[in-house]
Structure formats: C-alpha cells, structure tokens
C-alpha cells in the first residue's frame, strides 16, 4: 500500500446527538447493501472480515473505520490507496451527520437515519443525458429517473434554479421518448407579453382580436404528436390556469374566438424556478393545477451541491467552444471548482468563455460552509505558498479520483485526463499515489 500525502483532519460543525443511523451503498457494484450503525466501531472495505464488505476493486481491504460515539459519528480513512471524500472534500478523518455522502473508489455511501427510505433506483452509469452533463451521484440518480420518464408518456414538472438546465432536461426527455420524431415546441412565458399568452398557448381565429388577420394554431396544436415545453410556468396568469388544466386532463384546446374544442396529442413538460407550493398558498397558483402537474416532478440540483461535476462541465464547455482542455490551467480549474455558482451552469459557461477570450477571471462567490482542503489555505501564508498548496491539494484530489474511476489503470487514466502517460506518472510520484502497471 502506498503512503499517502499528509492531510488535515476535517472535524467541522457541531456534534450530532446519538441517533440510530445506517450506512447505505447509494452507488457502485454493491448498490443497496447497508449496515446498521449503533454505538461502537465498524470497518468498511473488501476484506471479508469487515462489517460492510464491498466488491468494488478500487476500494482498499479496510478502507474506512467508523466510530459511532456519544458526541457523533467519526469516519477515518485507513490509509487507503485511492483516498476518501465526504461531500466532495477529501479527508483523513471527518465528523459526519445524517445525509452525508462518502465516496470511496467507485462506491458512494450515504449516512441515513435508520427509518429513512433507501434509494429506490440505482444511479445511471451514464455521464450525459442529452446535453445535461455530470458524473456526481446527484446527477446519475437524476439520469436514472429521466431514463424511466423518457420511456413513459407522463407529463413532467421540472423545478430548479435559474441556469440549472431545465430546458435541456425537457429537450432530452423528448429526444429519448417515443415522440422524438415529432415537434418539440417551446413556449417561454417569461419572455412573452401577458396579453398574448392565451393566443400563443391555444391559438386564435381570424378576427378574434385586433391584429388577428388569419387563423393561427397555438403551441399545443403545433406540437402535433410531440412535446410542449412550458418554461417559467409560474408566470401564467390565474385566469388562464383553468384552460391549461383542461389541456392536461382532456387533451383538448379551444382557439380564441372559436366555439369548438380540438383534440391535441402532446406530452407537456413544464418548468419553473418558483416555489409553486408557496404560490398556491399565496393564491397566485391554482391548487388543482399544481397537484396535476406535480404528479411527476424532477428537481435539478444547483451546481454548488455538485462541485465534483465542475471539471467535467469545464471540459464540455471547452469542447463546445472548439478549445482543448489544456486551454484552462490547473490553478484556474481549482479556483472555479471552489466557487458557489449562484447562476449555476449558465454562469460557469459565461465565466469560462470570458477566461478563454480575455484571460481574466472575474470575482466569484466562494462556496458556503467550512472551507475545504482543496479550496482554501491557512491564514497568514504568503501568496506564492498559498497558491502552491491550493494547486497541490487540487492535483492530489483529482488524481485520486482519476485512479479510482479507472481501477488504477495508468493508460486508461491518462486517456480520461487528456494528458501524457509519462506526465501522469510524474504527477503520481509527486503525490505518492500508486497505479497498477498497464
């Protein structure tokens, strides 16, 4: 077993009072396996004598030691080959609470209350669903859900902050559905004049109002057998919501100025960055429409909750810009990974484009919560030393994850990282990480 680089303990936050917990394999070859955690000590790894035995070849024989103490749950990395991380931060020893995610090798473990439901769907193996991109557990769980929804024909409500990719999600659901060869119609209610909502959604007859010089089909008719994406649904006026409810329930529309209903065979995907439940309580959104929409709901996670996806997203953005991954150095990548991205993926794209075009990194908002080893330095250090520590920490965390995903195979790891095999070996020696011969 190779020696590991020194690491600072991460024992942040208040101790959690004694609570019946369990450790659940949320992703990896042993998905669904679990271990009840009561006061005492436990071992996790591939050795048959452990309390939780894993078959993941990138996990060490005794990878973790877990202590359930009166003052809380403490997890220690037992000098493992590929390292461990908690909620995206590498650690040697960490105090965790219910809800924490521990990544060891290709396996993700979740600490859950004893009575909490286990994950119902195994995470997807894919890193992309349409143009949505991510290899974090949150995104692969989302992709697994979207894969199932794409095969069904149910209407879907997509929720998420601005910039998380709600339209990309709707488009991907359409492209992977049985309706893929039919139209994908987008109606952005945030950018349409409210006076035209009714005509845009339902269509109109010639002469129905000033300017209606001809018959015109609405978005539901135009989609004909395909999918309608209603963006920013929370902007829909209260008086038009009953008409949308009828479309959802009866698949019928009536053009403005027309007396007859028309059948429409469409799937409806809606999106909002508003809290529709709060809108219902305030009387701005109909409860019956909300409950009809929320039968199948997808929530896109903000980028700050999946910082491990930032490197992959940067490479994808560079690819779309026709640039090589080497265009963005390790120091800049480490800095980008450490910010909170209130504008989510859209903001990340804008920043990457600015760095590539102008060579300038704008001021950005740091991630909330305790600083990670890979994103902060000790106070009082000279700039040069602080920067070197930041880069070294990022390099080691990146390389440990790279080896874990590729089971220690040097050639595969070099191909994934997009760097020369000899240079990768040099980096591994620098950080005292071991790869198997390939």
JSON list of C-alpha atoms in Angstrom, two decimals, residues 104-185:
[
{"chain": "A", "resi": 104, "resn": "UNK", "atom": "CA", "xyz": [-14.50, 5.58, -1.76]},
{"chain": "A", "resi": 105, "resn": "UNK", "atom": "CA", "xyz": [-13.29, 4.27, -5.11]},
{"chain": "A", "resi": 106, "resn": "UNK", "atom": "CA", "xyz": [-16.28, 3.83, -7.42]},
{"chain": "A", "resi": 107, "resn": "UNK", "atom": "CA", "xyz": [-18.63, 3.47, -4.44]},
{"chain": "A", "resi": 108, "resn": "UNK", "atom": "CA", "xyz": [-20.74, 6.19, -2.83]},
{"chain": "A", "resi": 109, "resn": "UNK", "atom": "CA", "xyz": [-22.04, 5.61, 0.71]},
{"chain": "A", "resi": 110, "resn": "UNK", "atom": "CA", "xyz": [-24.82, 7.60, 2.35]},
{"chain": "A", "resi": 111, "resn": "UNK", "atom": "CA", "xyz": [-25.35, 8.09, 6.05]},
{"chain": "A", "resi": 112, "resn": "UNK", "atom": "CA", "xyz": [-29.10, 7.92, 6.62]},
{"chain": "A", "resi": 113, "resn": "UNK", "atom": "CA", "xyz": [-31.43, 7.83, 9.63]},
{"chain": "A", "resi": 114, "resn": "UNK", "atom": "CA", "xyz": [-32.47, 4.24, 10.37]},
{"chain": "A", "resi": 115, "resn": "UNK", "atom": "CA", "xyz": [-36.08, 4.95, 9.32]},
{"chain": "A", "resi": 116, "resn": "UNK", "atom": "CA", "xyz": [-35.24, 6.85, 6.10]},
{"chain": "A", "resi": 117, "resn": "UNK", "atom": "CA", "xyz": [-36.14, 5.16, 2.79]},
{"chain": "A", "resi": 118, "resn": "UNK", "atom": "CA", "xyz": [-33.32, 3.58, 0.81]},
{"chain": "A", "resi": 119, "resn": "UNK", "atom": "CA", "xyz": [-32.60, 4.76, -2.76]},
{"chain": "A", "resi": 120, "resn": "UNK", "atom": "CA", "xyz": [-35.23, 3.12, -4.99]},
{"chain": "A", "resi": 121, "resn": "UNK", "atom": "CA", "xyz": [-33.42, 3.42, -8.31]},
{"chain": "A", "resi": 122, "resn": "UNK", "atom": "CA", "xyz": [-29.79, 2.53, -8.92]},
{"chain": "A", "resi": 123, "resn": "UNK", "atom": "CA", "xyz": [-27.85, 5.51, -10.33]},
{"chain": "A", "resi": 124, "resn": "UNK", "atom": "CA", "xyz": [-27.30, 5.53, -14.07]},
{"chain": "A", "resi": 125, "resn": "UNK", "atom": "CA", "xyz": [-23.88, 4.60, -15.43]},
{"chain": "A", "resi": 126, "resn": "UNK", "atom": "CA", "xyz": [-24.00, 7.42, -17.95]},
{"chain": "A", "resi": 127, "resn": "UNK", "atom": "CA", "xyz": [-22.43, 10.87, -17.54]},
{"chain": "A", "resi": 128, "resn": "UNK", "atom": "CA", "xyz": [-24.75, 12.60, -20.01]},
{"chain": "A", "resi": 129, "resn": "UNK", "atom": "CA", "xyz": [-28.46, 12.70, -20.62]},
{"chain": "A", "resi": 130, "resn": "UNK", "atom": "CA", "xyz": [-28.95, 14.72, -23.75]},
{"chain": "A", "resi": 131, "resn": "UNK", "atom": "CA", "xyz": [-26.98, 17.91, -23.11]},
{"chain": "A", "resi": 132, "resn": "UNK", "atom": "CA", "xyz": [-27.17, 17.57, -19.32]},
{"chain": "A", "resi": 133, "resn": "UNK", "atom": "CA", "xyz": [-23.72, 16.61, -18.01]},
{"chain": "A", "resi": 134, "resn": "UNK", "atom": "CA", "xyz": [-22.50, 15.21, -14.69]},
{"chain": "A", "resi": 135, "resn": "UNK", "atom": "CA", "xyz": [-20.81, 12.24, -13.05]},
{"chain": "A", "resi": 136, "resn": "UNK", "atom": "CA", "xyz": [-21.77, 13.10, -9.45]},
{"chain": "A", "resi": 137, "resn": "UNK", "atom": "CA", "xyz": [-24.15, 10.80, -7.61]},
{"chain": "A", "resi": 138, "resn": "UNK", "atom": "CA", "xyz": [-26.85, 13.51, -7.63]},
{"chain": "A", "resi": 139, "resn": "UNK", "atom": "CA", "xyz": [-26.74, 13.74, -11.43]},
{"chain": "A", "resi": 140, "resn": "UNK", "atom": "CA", "xyz": [-26.52, 9.98, -12.06]},
{"chain": "A", "resi": 141, "resn": "UNK", "atom": "CA", "xyz": [-29.54, 9.45, -9.82]},
{"chain": "A", "resi": 142, "resn": "UNK", "atom": "CA", "xyz": [-31.29, 12.16, -11.83]},
{"chain": "A", "resi": 143, "resn": "UNK", "atom": "CA", "xyz": [-30.31, 10.46, -15.12]},
{"chain": "A", "resi": 144, "resn": "UNK", "atom": "CA", "xyz": [-31.71, 7.14, -13.85]},
{"chain": "A", "resi": 145, "resn": "UNK", "atom": "CA", "xyz": [-35.05, 8.85, -13.15]},
{"chain": "A", "resi": 146, "resn": "UNK", "atom": "CA", "xyz": [-35.04, 10.65, -16.51]},
{"chain": "A", "resi": 147, "resn": "UNK", "atom": "CA", "xyz": [-34.33, 7.38, -18.34]},
{"chain": "A", "resi": 148, "resn": "UNK", "atom": "CA", "xyz": [-37.52, 5.93, -16.86]},
{"chain": "A", "resi": 149, "resn": "UNK", "atom": "CA", "xyz": [-39.56, 9.07, -17.53]},
{"chain": "A", "resi": 150, "resn": "UNK", "atom": "CA", "xyz": [-38.39, 9.19, -21.15]},
{"chain": "A", "resi": 151, "resn": "UNK", "atom": "CA", "xyz": [-39.87, 5.74, -21.77]},
{"chain": "A", "resi": 152, "resn": "UNK", "atom": "CA", "xyz": [-43.17, 6.75, -20.17]},
{"chain": "A", "resi": 153, "resn": "UNK", "atom": "CA", "xyz": [-45.52, 9.38, -21.57]},
{"chain": "A", "resi": 154, "resn": "UNK", "atom": "CA", "xyz": [-46.49, 11.19, -18.38]},
{"chain": "A", "resi": 155, "resn": "UNK", "atom": "CA", "xyz": [-46.41, 14.97, -18.10]},
{"chain": "A", "resi": 156, "resn": "UNK", "atom": "CA", "xyz": [-43.43, 16.24, -16.10]},
{"chain": "A", "resi": 157, "resn": "UNK", "atom": "CA", "xyz": [-42.79, 19.29, -13.91]},
{"chain": "A", "resi": 158, "resn": "UNK", "atom": "CA", "xyz": [-39.11, 20.32, -13.86]},
{"chain": "A", "resi": 159, "resn": "UNK", "atom": "CA", "xyz": [-38.02, 22.50, -10.96]},
{"chain": "A", "resi": 160, "resn": "UNK", "atom": "CA", "xyz": [-34.67, 24.14, -10.38]},
{"chain": "A", "resi": 161, "resn": "UNK", "atom": "CA", "xyz": [-32.82, 27.41, -10.02]},
{"chain": "A", "resi": 162, "resn": "UNK", "atom": "CA", "xyz": [-32.04, 29.64, -12.98]},
{"chain": "A", "resi": 163, "resn": "UNK", "atom": "CA", "xyz": [-29.23, 28.20, -15.07]},
{"chain": "A", "resi": 164, "resn": "UNK", "atom": "CA", "xyz": [-29.54, 24.57, -13.95]},
{"chain": "A", "resi": 165, "resn": "UNK", "atom": "CA", "xyz": [-30.65, 23.38, -17.41]},
{"chain": "A", "resi": 166, "resn": "UNK", "atom": "CA", "xyz": [-34.43, 22.96, -17.23]},
{"chain": "A", "resi": 167, "resn": "UNK", "atom": "CA", "xyz": [-34.91, 23.39, -20.99]},
{"chain": "A", "resi": 168, "resn": "UNK", "atom": "CA", "xyz": [-32.04, 20.96, -21.67]},
{"chain": "A", "resi": 169, "resn": "UNK", "atom": "CA", "xyz": [-33.80, 18.46, -19.41]},
{"chain": "A", "resi": 170, "resn": "UNK", "atom": "CA", "xyz": [-37.10, 18.85, -21.28]},
{"chain": "A", "resi": 171, "resn": "UNK", "atom": "CA", "xyz": [-35.37, 18.56, -24.66]},
{"chain": "A", "resi": 172, "resn": "UNK", "atom": "CA", "xyz": [-33.52, 15.40, -23.57]},
{"chain": "A", "resi": 173, "resn": "UNK", "atom": "CA", "xyz": [-36.74, 13.79, -22.32]},
{"chain": "A", "resi": 174, "resn": "UNK", "atom": "CA", "xyz": [-38.29, 14.49, -25.72]},
{"chain": "A", "resi": 175, "resn": "UNK", "atom": "CA", "xyz": [-35.29, 13.21, -27.72]},
{"chain": "A", "resi": 176, "resn": "UNK", "atom": "CA", "xyz": [-35.26, 9.91, -25.82]},
{"chain": "A", "resi": 177, "resn": "UNK", "atom": "CA", "xyz": [-39.04, 9.38, -25.94]},
{"chain": "A", "resi": 178, "resn": "UNK", "atom": "CA", "xyz": [-41.30, 7.72, -28.49]},
{"chain": "A", "resi": 179, "resn": "UNK", "atom": "CA", "xyz": [-42.21, 11.25, -29.63]},
{"chain": "A", "resi": 180, "resn": "UNK", "atom": "CA", "xyz": [-38.64, 12.09, -30.68]},
{"chain": "A", "resi": 181, "resn": "UNK", "atom": "CA", "xyz": [-39.51, 12.36, -34.40]},
{"chain": "A", "resi": 182, "resn": "UNK", "atom": "CA", "xyz": [-42.36, 14.77, -33.73]},
{"chain": "A", "resi": 183, "resn": "UNK", "atom": "CA", "xyz": [-42.04, 18.53, -32.93]},
{"chain": "A", "resi": 184, "resn": "UNK", "atom": "CA", "xyz": [-40.54, 19.93, -29.71]},
{"chain": "A", "resi": 185, "resn": "UNK", "atom": "CA", "xyz": [-42.32, 23.27, -29.14]}
]
